[in-house]
Short mmCIF file of C-alpha atoms and ligand atoms in Angstrom, two decimals:
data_model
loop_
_atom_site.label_atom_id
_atom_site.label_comp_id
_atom_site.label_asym_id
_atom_site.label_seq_id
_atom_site.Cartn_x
_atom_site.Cartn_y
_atom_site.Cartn_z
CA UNK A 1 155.96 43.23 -99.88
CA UNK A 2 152.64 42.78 -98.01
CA UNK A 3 150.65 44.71 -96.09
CA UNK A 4 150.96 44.71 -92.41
CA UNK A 5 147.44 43.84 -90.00
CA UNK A 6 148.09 46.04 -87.83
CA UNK A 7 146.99 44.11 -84.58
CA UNK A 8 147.85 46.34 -81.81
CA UNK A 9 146.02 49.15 -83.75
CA UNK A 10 143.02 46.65 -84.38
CA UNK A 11 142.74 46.11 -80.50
CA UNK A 12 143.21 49.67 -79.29
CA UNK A 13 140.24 50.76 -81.74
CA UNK A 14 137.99 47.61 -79.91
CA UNK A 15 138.86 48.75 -76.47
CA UNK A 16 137.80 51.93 -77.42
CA UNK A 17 134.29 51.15 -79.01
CA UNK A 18 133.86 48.99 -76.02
CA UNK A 19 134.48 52.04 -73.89
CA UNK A 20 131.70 53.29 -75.22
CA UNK A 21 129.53 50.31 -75.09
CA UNK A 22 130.15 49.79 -71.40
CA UNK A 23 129.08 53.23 -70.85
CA UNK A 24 125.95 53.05 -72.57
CA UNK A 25 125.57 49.85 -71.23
CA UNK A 26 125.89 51.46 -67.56
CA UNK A 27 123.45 54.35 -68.50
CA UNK A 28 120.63 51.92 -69.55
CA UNK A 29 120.54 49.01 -66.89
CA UNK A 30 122.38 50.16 -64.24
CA UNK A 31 125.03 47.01 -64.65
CA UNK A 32 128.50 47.72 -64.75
CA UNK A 33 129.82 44.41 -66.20
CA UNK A 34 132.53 42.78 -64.37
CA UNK A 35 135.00 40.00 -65.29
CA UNK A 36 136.29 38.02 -62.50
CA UNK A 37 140.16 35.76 -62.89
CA UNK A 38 140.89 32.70 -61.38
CA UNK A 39 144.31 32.04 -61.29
CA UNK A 40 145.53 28.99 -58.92
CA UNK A 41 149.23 28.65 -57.97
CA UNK A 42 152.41 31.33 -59.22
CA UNK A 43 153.20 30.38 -63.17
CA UNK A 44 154.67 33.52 -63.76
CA UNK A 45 153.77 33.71 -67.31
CA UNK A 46 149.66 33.20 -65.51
CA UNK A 47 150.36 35.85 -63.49
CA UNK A 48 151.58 38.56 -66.12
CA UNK A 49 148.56 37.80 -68.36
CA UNK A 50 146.45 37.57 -65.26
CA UNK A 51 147.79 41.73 -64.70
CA UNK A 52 147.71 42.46 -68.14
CA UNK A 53 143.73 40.81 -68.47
CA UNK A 54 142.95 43.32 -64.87
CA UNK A 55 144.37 46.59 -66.77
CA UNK A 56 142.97 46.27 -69.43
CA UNK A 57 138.96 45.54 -68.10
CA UNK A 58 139.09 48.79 -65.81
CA UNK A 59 140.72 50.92 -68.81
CA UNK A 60 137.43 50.36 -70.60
CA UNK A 61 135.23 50.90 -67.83
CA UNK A 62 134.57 47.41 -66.35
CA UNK A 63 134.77 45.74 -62.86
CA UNK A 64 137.69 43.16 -62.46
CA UNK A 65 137.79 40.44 -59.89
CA UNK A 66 140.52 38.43 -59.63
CA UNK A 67 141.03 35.14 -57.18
CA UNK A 68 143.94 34.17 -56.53
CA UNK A 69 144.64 30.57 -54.78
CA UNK A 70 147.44 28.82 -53.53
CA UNK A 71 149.20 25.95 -55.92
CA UNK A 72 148.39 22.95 -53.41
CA UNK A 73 144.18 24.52 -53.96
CA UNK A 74 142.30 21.64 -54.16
CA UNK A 75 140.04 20.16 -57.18
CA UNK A 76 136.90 20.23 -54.92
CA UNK A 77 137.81 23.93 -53.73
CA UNK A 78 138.38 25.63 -56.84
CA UNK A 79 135.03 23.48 -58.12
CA UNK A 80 133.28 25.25 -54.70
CA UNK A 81 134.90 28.80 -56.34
CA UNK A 82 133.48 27.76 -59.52
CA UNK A 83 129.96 27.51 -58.38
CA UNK A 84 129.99 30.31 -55.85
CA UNK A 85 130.72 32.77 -59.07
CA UNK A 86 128.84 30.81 -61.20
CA UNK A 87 125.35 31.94 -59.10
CA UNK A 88 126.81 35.58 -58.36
CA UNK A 89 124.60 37.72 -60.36
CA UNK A 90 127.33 40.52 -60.36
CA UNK A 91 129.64 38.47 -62.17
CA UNK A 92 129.03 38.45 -65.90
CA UNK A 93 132.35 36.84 -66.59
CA UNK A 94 134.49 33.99 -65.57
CA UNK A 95 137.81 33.22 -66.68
CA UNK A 96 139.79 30.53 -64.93
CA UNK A 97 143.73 30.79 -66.06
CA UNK A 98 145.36 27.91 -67.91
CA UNK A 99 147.47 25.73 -67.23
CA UNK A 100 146.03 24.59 -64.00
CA UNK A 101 148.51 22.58 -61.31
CA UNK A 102 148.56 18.83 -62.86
CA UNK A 103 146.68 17.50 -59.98
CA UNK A 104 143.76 19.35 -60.95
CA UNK A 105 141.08 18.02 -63.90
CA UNK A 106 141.15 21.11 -66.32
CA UNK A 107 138.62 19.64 -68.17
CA UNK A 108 136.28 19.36 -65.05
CA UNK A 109 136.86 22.57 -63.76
CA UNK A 110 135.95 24.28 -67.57
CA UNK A 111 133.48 21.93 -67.77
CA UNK A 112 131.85 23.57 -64.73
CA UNK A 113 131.94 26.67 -65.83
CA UNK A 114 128.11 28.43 -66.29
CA UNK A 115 128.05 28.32 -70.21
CA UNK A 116 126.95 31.88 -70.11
CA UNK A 117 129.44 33.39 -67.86
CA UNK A 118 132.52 30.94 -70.47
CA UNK A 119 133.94 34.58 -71.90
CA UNK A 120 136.86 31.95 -73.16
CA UNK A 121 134.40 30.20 -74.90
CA UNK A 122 136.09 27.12 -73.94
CA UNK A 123 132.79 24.79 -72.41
CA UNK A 124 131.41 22.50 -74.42
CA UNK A 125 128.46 23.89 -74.79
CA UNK A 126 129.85 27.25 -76.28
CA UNK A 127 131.74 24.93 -78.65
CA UNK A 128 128.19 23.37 -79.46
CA UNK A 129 126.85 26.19 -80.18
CA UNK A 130 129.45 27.87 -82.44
CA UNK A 131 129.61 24.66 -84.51
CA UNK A 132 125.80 24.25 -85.04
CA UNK A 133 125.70 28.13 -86.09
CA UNK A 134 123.67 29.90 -82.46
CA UNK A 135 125.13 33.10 -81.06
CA UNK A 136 128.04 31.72 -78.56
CA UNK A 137 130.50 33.05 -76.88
CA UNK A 138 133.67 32.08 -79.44
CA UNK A 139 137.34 31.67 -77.56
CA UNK A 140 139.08 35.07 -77.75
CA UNK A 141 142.15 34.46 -80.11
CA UNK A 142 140.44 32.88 -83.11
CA UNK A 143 137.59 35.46 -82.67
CA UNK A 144 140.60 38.24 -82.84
CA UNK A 145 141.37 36.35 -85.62
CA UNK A 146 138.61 36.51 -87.86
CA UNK A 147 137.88 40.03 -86.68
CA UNK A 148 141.35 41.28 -88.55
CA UNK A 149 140.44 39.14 -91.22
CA UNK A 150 137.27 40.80 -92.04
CA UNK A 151 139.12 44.04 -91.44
CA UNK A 152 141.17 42.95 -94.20
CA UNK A 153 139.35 41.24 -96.64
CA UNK A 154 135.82 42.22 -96.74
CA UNK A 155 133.78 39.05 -97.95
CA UNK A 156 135.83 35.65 -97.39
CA UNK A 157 132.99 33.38 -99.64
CA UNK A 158 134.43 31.10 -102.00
CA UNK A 159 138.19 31.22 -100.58
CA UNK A 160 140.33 28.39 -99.55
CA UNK A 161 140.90 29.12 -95.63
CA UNK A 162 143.24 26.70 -94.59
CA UNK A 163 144.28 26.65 -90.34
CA UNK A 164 147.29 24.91 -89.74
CA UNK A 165 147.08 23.55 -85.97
CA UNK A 166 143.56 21.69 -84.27
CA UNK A 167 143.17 22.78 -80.55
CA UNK A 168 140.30 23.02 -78.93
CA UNK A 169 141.19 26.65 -78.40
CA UNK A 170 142.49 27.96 -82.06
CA UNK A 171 142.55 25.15 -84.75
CA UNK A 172 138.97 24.12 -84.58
CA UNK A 173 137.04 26.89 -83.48
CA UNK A 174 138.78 29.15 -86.46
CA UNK A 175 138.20 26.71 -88.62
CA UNK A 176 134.06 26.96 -87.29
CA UNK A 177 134.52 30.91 -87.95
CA UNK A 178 135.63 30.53 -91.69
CA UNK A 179 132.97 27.66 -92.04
CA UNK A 180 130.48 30.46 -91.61
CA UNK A 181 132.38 32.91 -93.58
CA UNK A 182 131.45 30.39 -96.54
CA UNK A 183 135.26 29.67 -96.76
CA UNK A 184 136.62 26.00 -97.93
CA UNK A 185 138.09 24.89 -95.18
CA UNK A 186 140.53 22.92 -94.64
CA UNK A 187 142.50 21.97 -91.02
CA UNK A 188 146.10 20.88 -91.39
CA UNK A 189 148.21 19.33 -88.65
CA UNK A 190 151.29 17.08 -87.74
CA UNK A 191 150.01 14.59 -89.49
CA UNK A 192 148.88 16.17 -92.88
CA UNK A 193 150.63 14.87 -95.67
CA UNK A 194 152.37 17.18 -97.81
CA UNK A 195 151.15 19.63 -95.44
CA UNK A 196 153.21 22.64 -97.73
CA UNK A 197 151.02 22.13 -101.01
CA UNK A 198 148.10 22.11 -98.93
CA UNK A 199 149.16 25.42 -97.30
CA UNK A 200 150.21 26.67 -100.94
CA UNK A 201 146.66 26.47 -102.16
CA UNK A 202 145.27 28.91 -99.02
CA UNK A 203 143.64 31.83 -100.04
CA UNK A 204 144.11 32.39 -96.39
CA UNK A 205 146.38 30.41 -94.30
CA UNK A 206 146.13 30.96 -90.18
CA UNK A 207 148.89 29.21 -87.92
CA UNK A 208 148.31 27.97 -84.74
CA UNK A 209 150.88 25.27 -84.43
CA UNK A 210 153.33 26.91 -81.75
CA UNK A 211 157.01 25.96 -83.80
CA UNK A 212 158.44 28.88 -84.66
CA UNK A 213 159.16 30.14 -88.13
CA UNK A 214 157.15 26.01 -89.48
CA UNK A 215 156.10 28.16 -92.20
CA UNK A 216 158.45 29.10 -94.63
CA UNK A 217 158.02 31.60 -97.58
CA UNK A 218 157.54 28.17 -100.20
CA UNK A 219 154.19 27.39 -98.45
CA UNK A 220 152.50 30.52 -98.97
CA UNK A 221 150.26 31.17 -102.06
CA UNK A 222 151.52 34.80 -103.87
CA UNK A 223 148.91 37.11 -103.07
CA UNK A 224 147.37 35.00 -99.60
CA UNK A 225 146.64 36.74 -96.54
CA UNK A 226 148.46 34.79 -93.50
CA UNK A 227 147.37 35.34 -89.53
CA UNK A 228 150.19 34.34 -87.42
CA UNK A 229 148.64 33.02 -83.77
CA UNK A 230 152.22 31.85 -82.36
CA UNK A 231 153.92 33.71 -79.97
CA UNK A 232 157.57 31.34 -79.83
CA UNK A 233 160.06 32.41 -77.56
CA UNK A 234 163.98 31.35 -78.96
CA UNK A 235 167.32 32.47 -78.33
CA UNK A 236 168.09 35.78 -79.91
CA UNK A 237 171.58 37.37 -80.59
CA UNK A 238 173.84 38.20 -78.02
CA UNK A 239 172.53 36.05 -75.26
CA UNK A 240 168.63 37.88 -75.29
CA UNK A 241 165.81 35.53 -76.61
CA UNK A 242 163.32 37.19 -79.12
CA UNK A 243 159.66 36.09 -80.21
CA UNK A 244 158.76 34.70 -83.16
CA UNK A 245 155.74 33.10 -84.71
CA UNK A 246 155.14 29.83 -86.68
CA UNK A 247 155.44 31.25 -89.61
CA UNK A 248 158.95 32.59 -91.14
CA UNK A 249 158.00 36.19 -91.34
CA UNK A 250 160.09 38.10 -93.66
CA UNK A 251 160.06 35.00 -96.09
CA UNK A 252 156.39 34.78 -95.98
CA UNK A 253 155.53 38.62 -96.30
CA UNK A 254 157.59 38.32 -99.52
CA UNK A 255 154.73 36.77 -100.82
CA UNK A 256 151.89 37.55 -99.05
CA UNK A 257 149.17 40.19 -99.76
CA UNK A 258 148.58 41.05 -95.95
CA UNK A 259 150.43 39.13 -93.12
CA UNK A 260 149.96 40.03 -89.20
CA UNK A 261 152.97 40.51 -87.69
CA UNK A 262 154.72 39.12 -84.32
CA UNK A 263 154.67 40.52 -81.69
CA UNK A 264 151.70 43.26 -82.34
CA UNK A 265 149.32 41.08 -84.55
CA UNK A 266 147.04 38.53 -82.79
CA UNK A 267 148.32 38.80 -79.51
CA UNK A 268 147.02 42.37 -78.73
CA UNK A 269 143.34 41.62 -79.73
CA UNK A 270 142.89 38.76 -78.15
CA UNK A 271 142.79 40.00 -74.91
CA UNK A 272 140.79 42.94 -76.81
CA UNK A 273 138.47 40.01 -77.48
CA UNK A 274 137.82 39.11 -73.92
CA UNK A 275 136.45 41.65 -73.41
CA UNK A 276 134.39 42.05 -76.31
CA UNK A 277 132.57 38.82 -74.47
CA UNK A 278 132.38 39.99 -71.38
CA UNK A 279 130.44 42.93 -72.84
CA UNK A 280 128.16 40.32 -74.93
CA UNK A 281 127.92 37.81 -71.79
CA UNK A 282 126.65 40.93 -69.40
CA UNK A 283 124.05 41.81 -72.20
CA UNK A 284 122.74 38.44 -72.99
CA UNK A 285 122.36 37.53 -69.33
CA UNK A 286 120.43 40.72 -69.18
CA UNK A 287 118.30 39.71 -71.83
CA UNK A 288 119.62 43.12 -74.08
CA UNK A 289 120.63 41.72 -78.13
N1 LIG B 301 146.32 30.88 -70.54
C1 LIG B 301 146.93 31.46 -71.60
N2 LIG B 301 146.01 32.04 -72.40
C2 LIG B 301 144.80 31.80 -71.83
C3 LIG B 301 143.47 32.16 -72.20
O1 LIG B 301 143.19 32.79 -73.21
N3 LIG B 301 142.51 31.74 -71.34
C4 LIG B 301 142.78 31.03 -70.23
N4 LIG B 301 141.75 30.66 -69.45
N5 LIG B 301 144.00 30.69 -69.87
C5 LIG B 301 145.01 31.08 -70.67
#
């Protein structure tokens, strides 16, 4: 039986060395960094993360901001928000809440984002940077990602990483981390053939697909170390729904050496992770390493 990452542990130890760092931080410059949400209309899964994202900054010691606009906000007006934040020296970090009302340009509105103030790491100039190798700000969940990972395995040179999933926000940036971890890496997706032996020769397999329980026990490798990014909501016994990840969990810890578990693996340090760059964005824009 593997080992359980312990994700919710993981988290609650960052949030509590970044305690510390935003103290310190405080004592030398004076700046108490602050992290400031968009969210634009009333997705009510938006809005719980949006609460949960609040809590969670002032608990470590850090100034939240959050704007909230009505659905029928305009492209050009939450571009004008953009901009006004973007030039605001006392906000370190911006963070505008996905998905965005359809008749809104996502990619526009990211896009417009200062690079230095991206704490998702989402612009494309963060993405740049990450894949040519300069400090960037990395998206939160894949950072969480490889932060349990090194927690787990020590050195990661020479293994076969293989991510199953390629979004902008998980797939490829992961696969960037592992790059630099000196892993052989390989990206699988929904159109990777044979897409089970590939996953059976991972070292360390991370899934990022969002289908719940895609990976069954067969496709792990005995003895890999699996990081389970979905969060899959499906009906549950007796009328209740219960969450799942993309990987079949009891089947795969069978195998596994280490396996994070869901709910409590990724999910808990990736908001951990957001602030981790706020913290980083506030000290590179005031020129601290
Ligand atoms: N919506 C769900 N998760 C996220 C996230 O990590 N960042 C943003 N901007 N929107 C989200």
């Amino acid at each position: 039986m593997a080992d359980l990452i312990d994700g919710k542990a993981r988290a609650a130890a960052l949030r509590a060395e970044l305690k510390k760092d935003v103290a310190a931080l405080i004592e030398t410059s004076g700046v108490t960094p602050g992290l400031t949400v968009v969210l634009v209309g009333e997705d009510p899964a938006s809005q719980v993360y949006v609460r949960n994202k609040a809590k969670s900054t002032t608990e470590v010691g850090m100034r939240s901001d959050e704007h909230r606009l009505p659905s029928d906000t305009t492209e050009a007006e939450l571009l004008a928000l953009v901009d006004r934040l973007n030039t605001d020296t006392s906000v370190n970090g911006i963070l505008v809440q996905l998905p965005l009302p359809a008749h809104i340009d996502s990619a526009k509105v990211l896009a417009a984002i200062n690079p230095a103030k991206d704490v998702d790491g989402f612009h494309v100039v963060n993405a740049g940077k990450l894949a040519v190798g300069e400090r960037a700000l990395v998206p939160c969940t894949p950072l969480g990602c490889l932060m349990m990972l090194q927690d787990s395995l020590g050195d990661m040179s020479g293994a076969n990483a293989v991510v199953v999933g390629r979004s902008n926000i998980v797939g490829k940036p992961m696969a960037q981390l592992l790059l630099q971890e000196s892993c052989t890496v390989t990206i699988a997706h929904s159109r990777t053939r044979d897409i089970e032996s590939v996953c059976r020769g991972a070292d360390i397999l991370v899934a990022a697909v969002g289908r719940p329980e895609m990976v069954r026990g067969d496709w792990v490798r005995e003895g890999a170390t699996v990081i389970d990014v979905g969060i899959n909501r499906i009906p549950g016994e007796n009328g209740k729904s219960r969450l799942v990840g993309d990987v079949a969990f009891d089947e795969a810890a069978a195998r596994a050496r280490a396996i994070t578990p869901v709910p409590g693996g990724v999910g808990p340090m990736t908001i951990a992770c957001l602030l981790y760059n706020t913290v980083a964005a506030t000290r590179a824009q005031l020129n601290l390493t």
